[in-house]
mmCIF file of C-alpha atoms in Angstrom:
data_model
loop_
_atom_site.group_PDB
_atom_site.id
_atom_site.type_symbol
_atom_site.label_atom_id
_atom_site.label_comp_id
_atom_site.label_asym_id
_atom_site.label_seq_id
_atom_site.Cartn_x
_atom_site.Cartn_y
_atom_site.Cartn_z
ATOM 1 C CA MET A 1 242.137 58.522 108.830
ATOM 2 C CA ILE A 2 245.719 57.970 107.828
ATOM 3 C CA GLY A 3 248.453 60.316 106.662
ATOM 4 C CA LYS A 4 251.368 59.960 104.390
ATOM 5 C CA VAL A 5 254.315 62.268 104.980
ATOM 6 C CA ILE A 6 256.383 63.575 102.098
ATOM 7 C CA ILE A 7 259.254 66.045 102.190
ATOM 8 C CA GLY A 8 260.496 67.603 98.889
ATOM 9 C CA LYS A 9 262.471 70.324 97.244
ATOM 10 C CA SER A 10 260.335 71.621 94.388
ATOM 11 C CA PHE A 11 257.117 73.632 94.957
ATOM 12 C CA ALA A 12 256.602 73.844 91.176
ATOM 13 C CA GLY A 13 256.563 70.089 90.781
ATOM 14 C CA CYS A 14 254.383 69.406 93.787
ATOM 15 C CA ILE A 15 251.800 72.082 93.099
ATOM 16 C CA ALA A 16 251.623 71.327 89.383
ATOM 17 C CA TYR A 17 251.258 67.628 90.018
ATOM 18 C CA ASN A 18 248.340 68.121 92.484
ATOM 19 C CA LEU A 19 246.402 70.863 90.714
ATOM 20 C CA GLU A 20 246.856 70.271 86.985
ATOM 21 C CA ARG A 21 244.304 67.400 86.808
ATOM 22 C CA PRO A 22 240.564 67.394 86.303
ATOM 23 C CA GLU A 23 239.766 65.649 89.579
ATOM 24 C CA ALA A 24 241.563 68.333 91.629
ATOM 25 C CA ASP A 25 239.652 70.900 93.702
ATOM 26 C CA LEU A 26 241.446 73.660 95.679
ATOM 27 C CA LEU A 27 239.509 73.867 98.955
ATOM 28 C CA GLU A 28 241.561 76.414 100.839
ATOM 29 C CA ALA A 29 244.781 78.386 100.465
ATOM 30 C CA TYR A 30 246.457 80.626 102.976
ATOM 31 C CA GLY A 31 249.356 83.063 102.340
ATOM 32 C CA VAL A 32 249.312 82.618 98.570
ATOM 33 C CA ARG A 33 247.330 84.073 95.637
ATOM 34 C CA GLU A 34 244.795 81.775 94.045
ATOM 35 C CA THR A 35 244.852 83.610 90.685
ATOM 36 C CA SER A 36 246.960 80.958 88.955
ATOM 37 C CA ILE A 37 249.203 77.982 89.534
ATOM 38 C CA LYS A 38 252.146 80.131 88.453
ATOM 39 C CA ASP A 39 251.352 82.812 91.129
ATOM 40 C CA MET A 40 250.977 80.128 93.856
ATOM 41 C CA ILE A 41 254.408 78.680 92.989
ATOM 42 C CA HIS A 42 255.899 82.117 92.962
ATOM 43 C CA ASP A 43 254.464 83.006 96.424
ATOM 44 C CA PHE A 44 255.781 79.833 97.990
ATOM 45 C CA ASN A 45 259.255 80.390 96.569
ATOM 46 C CA MET A 46 259.384 84.033 97.707
ATOM 47 C CA GLN A 47 258.796 82.959 101.377
ATOM 48 C CA ARG A 48 261.268 80.163 100.911
ATOM 49 C CA LYS A 49 264.009 82.811 100.439
ATOM 50 C CA LEU A 50 263.678 83.776 104.047
ATOM 51 C CA ASN A 51 265.553 80.602 104.848
ATOM 52 C CA PRO A 52 267.692 79.809 101.800
ATOM 53 C CA SER A 53 269.791 77.208 103.614
ATOM 54 C CA LEU A 54 266.775 74.856 103.919
ATOM 55 C CA GLY A 55 266.932 72.677 100.844
ATOM 56 C CA GLU A 56 263.802 70.579 101.443
ATOM 57 C CA ALA A 57 261.276 73.271 102.023
ATOM 58 C CA VAL A 58 258.206 71.532 100.616
ATOM 59 C CA GLY A 59 255.911 69.829 103.128
ATOM 60 C CA HIS A 60 253.358 67.527 101.515
ATOM 61 C CA ILE A 61 250.844 65.418 103.535
ATOM 62 C CA VAL A 62 248.243 63.110 102.007
ATOM 63 C CA LEU A 63 245.223 62.610 104.440
ATOM 64 C CA SER A 64 243.019 59.688 103.530
ATOM 65 C CA TRP A 65 239.821 58.270 104.954
ATOM 66 C CA SER A 66 238.117 54.877 104.369
ATOM 67 C CA ALA A 67 235.428 54.727 101.715
ATOM 68 C CA GLU A 68 233.131 53.802 104.612
ATOM 69 C CA ASP A 69 233.552 57.359 105.959
ATOM 70 C CA LYS A 70 232.119 59.115 102.929
ATOM 71 C CA SER A 71 228.725 59.915 104.576
ATOM 72 C CA LYS A 72 230.603 61.591 107.484
ATOM 73 C CA LEU A 73 232.670 63.845 105.279
ATOM 74 C CA SER A 74 232.148 66.970 103.097
ATOM 75 C CA PRO A 75 234.697 69.455 101.671
ATOM 76 C CA VAL A 76 233.988 71.774 104.609
ATOM 77 C CA ILE A 77 234.499 69.006 107.202
ATOM 78 C CA MET A 78 237.623 67.733 105.510
ATOM 79 C CA VAL A 79 239.159 71.281 105.641
ATOM 80 C CA GLU A 80 238.293 71.457 109.348
ATOM 81 C CA ARG A 81 240.075 68.070 109.929
ATOM 82 C CA ALA A 82 243.091 69.189 107.945
ATOM 83 C CA ARG A 83 243.345 72.434 110.014
ATOM 84 C CA GLU A 84 243.079 70.266 113.275
ATOM 85 C CA TYR A 85 245.725 67.937 111.957
ATOM 86 C CA MET A 86 248.058 70.927 111.227
ATOM 87 C CA GLU A 87 247.440 72.314 114.699
ATOM 88 C CA LYS A 88 248.319 69.048 116.380
ATOM 89 C CA MET A 89 251.376 68.535 114.137
ATOM 90 C CA LYS A 90 252.522 72.179 114.953
ATOM 91 C CA ILE A 91 252.374 73.115 111.301
ATOM 92 C CA LYS A 92 251.306 76.823 111.823
ATOM 93 C CA ASP A 93 252.108 80.439 110.870
ATOM 94 C CA THR A 94 253.064 79.343 107.364
ATOM 95 C CA GLN A 95 251.636 79.186 103.825
ATOM 96 C CA TYR A 96 249.511 76.197 102.945
ATOM 97 C CA MET A 97 247.028 74.746 100.360
ATOM 98 C CA ILE A 98 244.388 72.084 100.842
ATOM 99 C CA ILE A 99 243.488 70.202 97.648
ATOM 100 C CA GLN A 100 240.924 67.430 97.279
ATOM 101 C CA HIS A 101 241.206 64.731 94.726
ATOM 102 C CA THR A 102 238.120 62.734 93.635
ATOM 103 C CA ASP A 103 239.905 60.067 91.501
ATOM 104 C CA ARG A 104 239.696 57.289 94.219
ATOM 105 C CA ALA A 105 236.870 55.476 95.971
ATOM 106 C CA HIS A 106 238.166 56.763 99.357
ATOM 107 C CA PRO A 107 238.098 60.522 100.276
ATOM 108 C CA HIS A 108 241.496 62.135 100.487
ATOM 109 C CA LEU A 109 243.261 65.471 100.594
ATOM 110 C CA HIS A 110 246.679 66.736 99.654
ATOM 111 C CA LEU A 111 248.065 69.324 102.155
ATOM 112 C CA ILE A 112 250.967 71.302 100.786
ATOM 113 C CA TYR A 113 252.693 73.733 103.136
ATOM 114 C CA ASN A 114 255.949 75.776 103.347
ATOM 115 C CA ARG A 115 258.475 74.449 105.867
ATOM 116 C CA VAL A 116 259.777 78.042 105.986
ATOM 117 C CA ALA A 117 257.408 79.783 108.364
ATOM 118 C CA ASN A 118 256.271 83.374 108.008
ATOM 119 C CA ASN A 119 259.069 84.574 110.349
ATOM 120 C CA GLY A 120 261.704 82.554 108.455
ATOM 121 C CA ARG A 121 262.053 79.784 111.042
ATOM 122 C CA THR A 122 262.128 76.107 110.009
ATOM 123 C CA ILE A 123 259.090 73.912 110.693
ATOM 124 C CA THR A 124 260.801 70.781 111.931
ATOM 125 C CA ASP A 125 260.245 67.363 110.454
ATOM 126 C CA ARG A 126 261.828 65.602 113.383
ATOM 127 C CA TYR A 127 259.707 62.664 114.546
ATOM 128 C CA GLN A 128 257.095 63.710 112.031
ATOM 129 C CA LYS A 129 256.174 60.212 110.894
ATOM 130 C CA VAL A 130 255.690 59.035 114.426
ATOM 131 C CA ASN A 131 253.609 62.080 115.362
ATOM 132 C CA ASN A 132 251.649 61.685 112.151
ATOM 133 C CA ALA A 133 250.510 58.185 113.088
ATOM 134 C CA LYS A 134 249.569 59.336 116.619
ATOM 135 C CA VAL A 135 247.681 62.446 115.452
ATOM 136 C CA CYS A 136 245.787 60.490 112.730
ATOM 137 C CA LYS A 137 244.665 57.876 115.282
ATOM 138 C CA GLU A 138 243.524 60.580 117.724
ATOM 139 C CA ILE A 139 241.388 62.189 115.067
ATOM 140 C CA THR A 140 240.048 58.923 113.811
ATOM 141 C CA LEU A 141 238.903 57.865 117.310
ATOM 142 C CA ARG A 142 237.576 61.305 118.201
ATOM 143 C CA TYR A 143 235.184 61.412 115.259
ATOM 144 C CA GLY A 144 234.438 57.748 114.930
ATOM 145 C CA TYR A 145 236.094 57.168 111.530
ATOM 146 C CA HIS A 146 236.785 53.739 110.252
ATOM 147 C CA LEU A 147 239.922 52.106 111.661
ATOM 148 C CA SER A 148 241.927 50.243 108.991
ATOM 149 C CA GLU A 149 243.154 46.788 109.523
ATOM 150 C CA GLY A 150 246.790 47.663 109.121
ATOM 151 C CA LYS A 151 248.856 46.414 106.169
ATOM 152 C CA ALA A 152 246.263 43.874 105.150
ATOM 153 C CA ALA A 153 243.912 46.663 104.157
ATOM 154 C CA VAL A 154 246.398 48.446 101.839
ATOM 155 C CA ASN A 155 245.614 48.398 98.083
ATOM 156 C CA ARG A 156 249.000 47.059 97.184
ATOM 157 C CA HIS A 157 248.403 47.000 93.427
ATOM 158 C CA ARG A 158 248.431 50.837 93.561
ATOM 159 C CA LEU A 159 251.704 51.110 95.357
ATOM 160 C CA ARG A 160 254.783 52.287 93.432
ATOM 161 C CA GLY A 161 258.522 52.623 94.047
ATOM 162 C CA ALA A 162 259.812 52.454 97.582
ATOM 163 C CA ASP A 163 256.373 51.873 99.119
ATOM 164 C CA ARG A 164 255.731 48.891 96.886
ATOM 165 C CA THR A 165 259.145 47.464 97.783
ATOM 166 C CA LYS A 166 258.568 47.975 101.559
ATOM 167 C CA TYR A 167 255.298 45.988 101.439
ATOM 168 C CA GLU A 168 256.815 43.249 99.405
ATOM 169 C CA MET A 169 259.682 43.003 101.890
ATOM 170 C CA ASN A 170 257.196 42.841 104.767
ATOM 171 C CA ASP A 171 255.381 39.951 103.237
ATOM 172 C CA THR A 172 258.547 38.002 102.434
ATOM 173 C CA ILE A 173 260.212 38.591 105.820
ATOM 174 C CA GLN A 174 257.127 37.826 107.858
ATOM 175 C CA ALA A 175 256.796 34.443 106.006
ATOM 176 C CA ALA A 176 260.483 33.664 106.534
ATOM 177 C CA VAL A 177 260.446 34.550 110.225
ATOM 178 C CA ARG A 178 257.581 32.151 110.830
ATOM 179 C CA LEU A 179 259.752 29.302 109.500
ATOM 180 C CA ALA A 180 263.247 30.205 110.632
ATOM 181 C CA LYS A 181 265.070 28.012 113.099
ATOM 182 C CA SER A 182 268.010 30.440 113.509
ATOM 183 C CA PHE A 183 269.197 33.755 112.229
ATOM 184 C CA PRO A 184 271.556 32.068 109.645
ATOM 185 C CA HIS A 185 268.525 30.031 108.496
ATOM 186 C CA LEU A 186 266.501 33.266 108.106
ATOM 187 C CA GLU A 187 269.316 34.964 106.247
ATOM 188 C CA ALA A 188 269.581 32.068 103.795
ATOM 189 C CA MET A 189 265.815 32.016 103.060
ATOM 190 C CA LEU A 190 265.726 35.806 102.480
ATOM 191 C CA ARG A 191 268.822 35.790 100.357
ATOM 192 C CA GLN A 192 266.983 33.548 97.924
ATOM 193 C CA GLN A 193 264.334 36.312 97.579
ATOM 194 C CA GLY A 194 266.971 39.094 97.054
ATOM 195 C CA ILE A 195 266.748 40.408 100.583
ATOM 196 C CA HIS A 196 269.854 40.850 102.735
ATOM 197 C CA VAL A 197 270.011 41.013 106.557
ATOM 198 C CA HIS A 198 272.230 43.585 108.369
ATOM 199 C CA TYR A 199 272.882 43.715 112.106
ATOM 200 C CA LYS A 200 273.731 46.686 114.313
ATOM 201 C CA HIS A 201 276.180 45.840 117.070
ATOM 202 C CA LEU A 202 276.446 47.518 120.494
ATOM 203 C CA GLY A 203 279.646 49.553 120.809
ATOM 204 C CA GLY A 204 281.723 47.476 118.434
ATOM 205 C CA SER A 205 281.040 44.314 120.417
ATOM 206 C CA GLU A 206 279.441 41.056 119.205
ATOM 207 C CA SER A 207 276.108 41.972 121.058
ATOM 208 C CA VAL A 208 273.437 42.667 118.440
ATOM 209 C CA GLN A 209 271.352 45.810 119.171
ATOM 210 C CA GLY A 210 269.251 45.982 115.990
ATOM 211 C CA ILE A 211 268.414 44.595 112.523
ATOM 212 C CA SER A 212 267.705 46.027 109.128
ATOM 213 C CA PHE A 213 266.886 44.597 105.719
ATOM 214 C CA SER A 214 267.877 45.673 102.178
ATOM 215 C CA LYS A 215 266.617 44.916 98.753
ATOM 216 C CA GLY A 216 268.349 46.641 95.844
ATOM 217 C CA ALA A 217 269.001 50.282 96.821
ATOM 218 C CA ILE A 218 266.357 50.286 99.590
ATOM 219 C CA ARG A 219 267.466 49.579 103.178
ATOM 220 C CA LEU A 220 265.077 49.795 106.149
ATOM 221 C CA LYS A 221 265.222 48.933 109.842
ATOM 222 C CA GLY A 222 263.078 45.993 110.784
ATOM 223 C CA SER A 223 260.760 48.142 112.914
ATOM 224 C CA GLU A 224 260.306 50.576 110.043
ATOM 225 C CA ILE A 225 258.959 47.760 107.888
ATOM 226 C CA ASP A 226 256.698 46.508 110.696
ATOM 227 C CA ARG A 227 256.846 46.686 114.507
ATOM 228 C CA SER A 228 256.830 42.903 114.698
ATOM 229 C CA LEU A 229 260.193 42.842 112.816
ATOM 230 C CA SER A 230 262.369 44.395 115.441
ATOM 231 C CA TYR A 231 265.399 42.331 116.377
ATOM 232 C CA GLY A 232 264.025 41.260 119.764
ATOM 233 C CA LYS A 233 260.665 40.163 118.434
ATOM 234 C CA ILE A 234 262.170 38.197 115.575
ATOM 235 C CA ARG A 235 264.477 36.487 118.104
ATOM 236 C CA LEU A 236 261.523 35.504 120.297
ATOM 237 C CA GLN A 237 259.630 34.143 117.235
ATOM 238 C CA ILE A 238 262.659 31.984 116.236
ATOM 239 C CA ASP A 239 262.712 30.613 119.782
ATOM 240 C CA ARG A 240 259.002 29.718 119.543
ATOM 241 C CA ASN A 241 259.661 28.071 116.163
ATOM 242 C CA MET A 242 262.330 25.942 117.770
ATOM 243 C CA ARG A 243 260.263 24.989 120.726
ATOM 244 C CA SER A 244 257.433 23.789 118.521
ATOM 245 C CA LEU A 245 259.823 21.192 116.924
ATOM 246 C CA PRO A 246 260.580 17.766 118.320
ATOM 247 C CA LYS A 247 263.763 17.830 120.490
ATOM 248 C CA GLU A 248 265.650 15.666 118.037
ATOM 249 C CA GLN A 249 265.294 18.513 115.521
ATOM 250 C CA TRP A 250 266.826 21.074 117.877
ATOM 251 C CA SER A 251 270.120 20.763 115.997
ATOM 252 C CA VAL A 252 272.597 23.649 115.877
ATOM 253 C CA GLY A 253 274.324 24.058 112.577
ATOM 254 C CA LYS A 254 277.692 25.718 111.965
ATOM 255 C CA GLY A 255 277.498 29.387 112.931
ATOM 256 C CA GLU A 256 274.143 28.994 114.650
ATOM 257 C CA ARG A 257 273.578 29.599 118.342
ATOM 258 C CA PRO A 258 271.801 27.059 120.638
ATOM 259 C CA VAL A 259 268.164 27.825 121.493
ATOM 260 C CA SER A 260 269.120 28.461 125.176
ATOM 261 C CA ASP A 261 271.200 31.509 124.010
ATOM 262 C CA ILE A 262 268.323 32.777 121.944
ATOM 263 C CA ARG A 263 265.913 32.468 124.901
ATOM 264 C CA VAL A 264 268.049 34.379 127.380
ATOM 265 C CA ASN A 265 268.787 37.248 125.007
ATOM 266 C CA ALA A 266 265.200 37.351 123.587
ATOM 267 C CA ILE A 267 263.792 38.098 127.067
ATOM 268 C CA ARG A 268 266.148 40.992 127.467
ATOM 269 C CA ASP A 269 265.590 42.523 124.015
ATOM 270 C CA VAL A 270 261.802 42.057 123.929
ATOM 271 C CA LEU A 271 261.255 43.616 127.312
ATOM 272 C CA ILE A 272 262.458 46.841 125.791
ATOM 273 C CA ASP A 273 259.415 46.777 123.424
ATOM 274 C CA ASN A 274 256.866 45.230 125.720
ATOM 275 C CA GLY A 275 257.521 46.309 129.325
ATOM 276 C CA PRO A 276 256.871 44.616 132.685
ATOM 277 C CA SER A 277 253.707 42.750 131.586
ATOM 278 C CA LEU A 278 255.667 40.543 129.221
ATOM 279 C CA PHE A 279 258.302 39.805 131.939
ATOM 280 C CA SER A 280 255.515 38.388 134.204
ATOM 281 C CA GLU A 281 254.235 36.307 131.312
ATOM 282 C CA LEU A 282 257.599 34.885 130.457
ATOM 283 C CA LEU A 283 258.444 34.247 134.147
ATOM 284 C CA ARG A 284 255.179 32.306 134.552
ATOM 285 C CA SER A 285 255.987 30.411 131.354
ATOM 286 C CA GLU A 286 259.487 29.497 132.594
ATOM 287 C CA GLN A 287 258.229 28.396 136.053
ATOM 288 C CA THR A 288 255.564 26.156 134.425
ATOM 289 C CA GLU A 289 258.032 24.563 132.110
ATOM 290 C CA ASN A 290 260.611 23.972 134.848
ATOM 291 C CA SER A 291 257.984 22.456 137.190
ATOM 292 C CA GLU A 292 257.215 19.807 134.605
ATOM 293 C CA ILE A 293 260.731 18.385 134.633
ATOM 294 C CA LEU A 294 261.565 18.663 138.305
ATOM 295 C CA PRO A 295 261.302 15.491 140.474
ATOM 296 C CA GLY A 296 258.403 15.435 142.875
ATOM 297 C CA TRP A 297 260.573 16.022 145.906
ATOM 298 C CA GLN A 298 261.891 19.231 144.490
ATOM 299 C CA LYS A 299 258.333 20.570 143.912
ATOM 300 C CA ARG A 300 257.407 20.385 147.563
ATOM 301 C CA LYS A 301 258.290 23.240 149.787
ATOM 302 C CA ARG A 302 260.449 22.423 152.784
ATOM 303 C CA LYS A 303 258.749 23.079 156.093
ATOM 304 C CA ARG A 304 260.732 25.239 158.453
ATOM 305 C CA LYS A 305 261.507 23.634 161.792
ATOM 306 C CA LYS A 306 259.986 25.261 164.813
ATOM 307 C CA GLY A 307 262.332 26.871 167.228
ATOM 308 C CA ARG A 308 265.138 29.330 167.113
ATOM 309 C CA ARG A 309 268.367 28.709 165.218
ATOM 310 C CA ILE A 310 271.492 28.408 167.328
#
């Protein structure tokens, strides 16, 4: 099971879009009349007035399962999973609707809820995308649903707008990172594909803290496109690329840093993402590489002389 989080401003547009189609089936509604679409929109907007300063009051979650999970699901079970999802996401004490669409091979629901709760408080969207991924994985593992194979399993031909651009950027950047010998080299390759690289510097210094990419009006952090595209991980991959080349090709062009600089900083940055286990792995790697170039007499340990020091 996976979830797509959408925050919007118009209940009229969201509800009409999801209900005014032949493949739509309203499975459950809470806090709103089911007499007509017009009445539902009215009821959502009346509660919205309890918190008029909240501009984006429309919560919209798309919950999808793999086509392989069809035999495990029914409208009743899907409603139960949607309720469990809302509970874990702390979406409670508010109006909501659960709508099933049957226009795709895979089962999926549209959950529409009011971000203005019954008491007028705001249901936060802080860290919602991160929590969404965590909760979906918990439910998937708990009930034995099919685990997707990440971005490779996405039906890209169905993507539109920003989602389509994000996946196109991911494919292009991943391919360029596997070939890049330096960051300027990476920038040049991506520029030819209409993608620009931006760096975040630490406290106004020259020390780079993060990386983002833009294409047209869309700009995303590397880690938002894919976890493997954080600044530290790209840096480590560039270092691997350089080490796989013959030493005579380890040239440093104008504006490029030597591989040794990349290596030192890559260890620091990537440890943030990968923790102590990676440090041990890198340390062993360095010790192995260094032992291959040391003279034999330096490899042997010196024996301590017996007796006390004077």
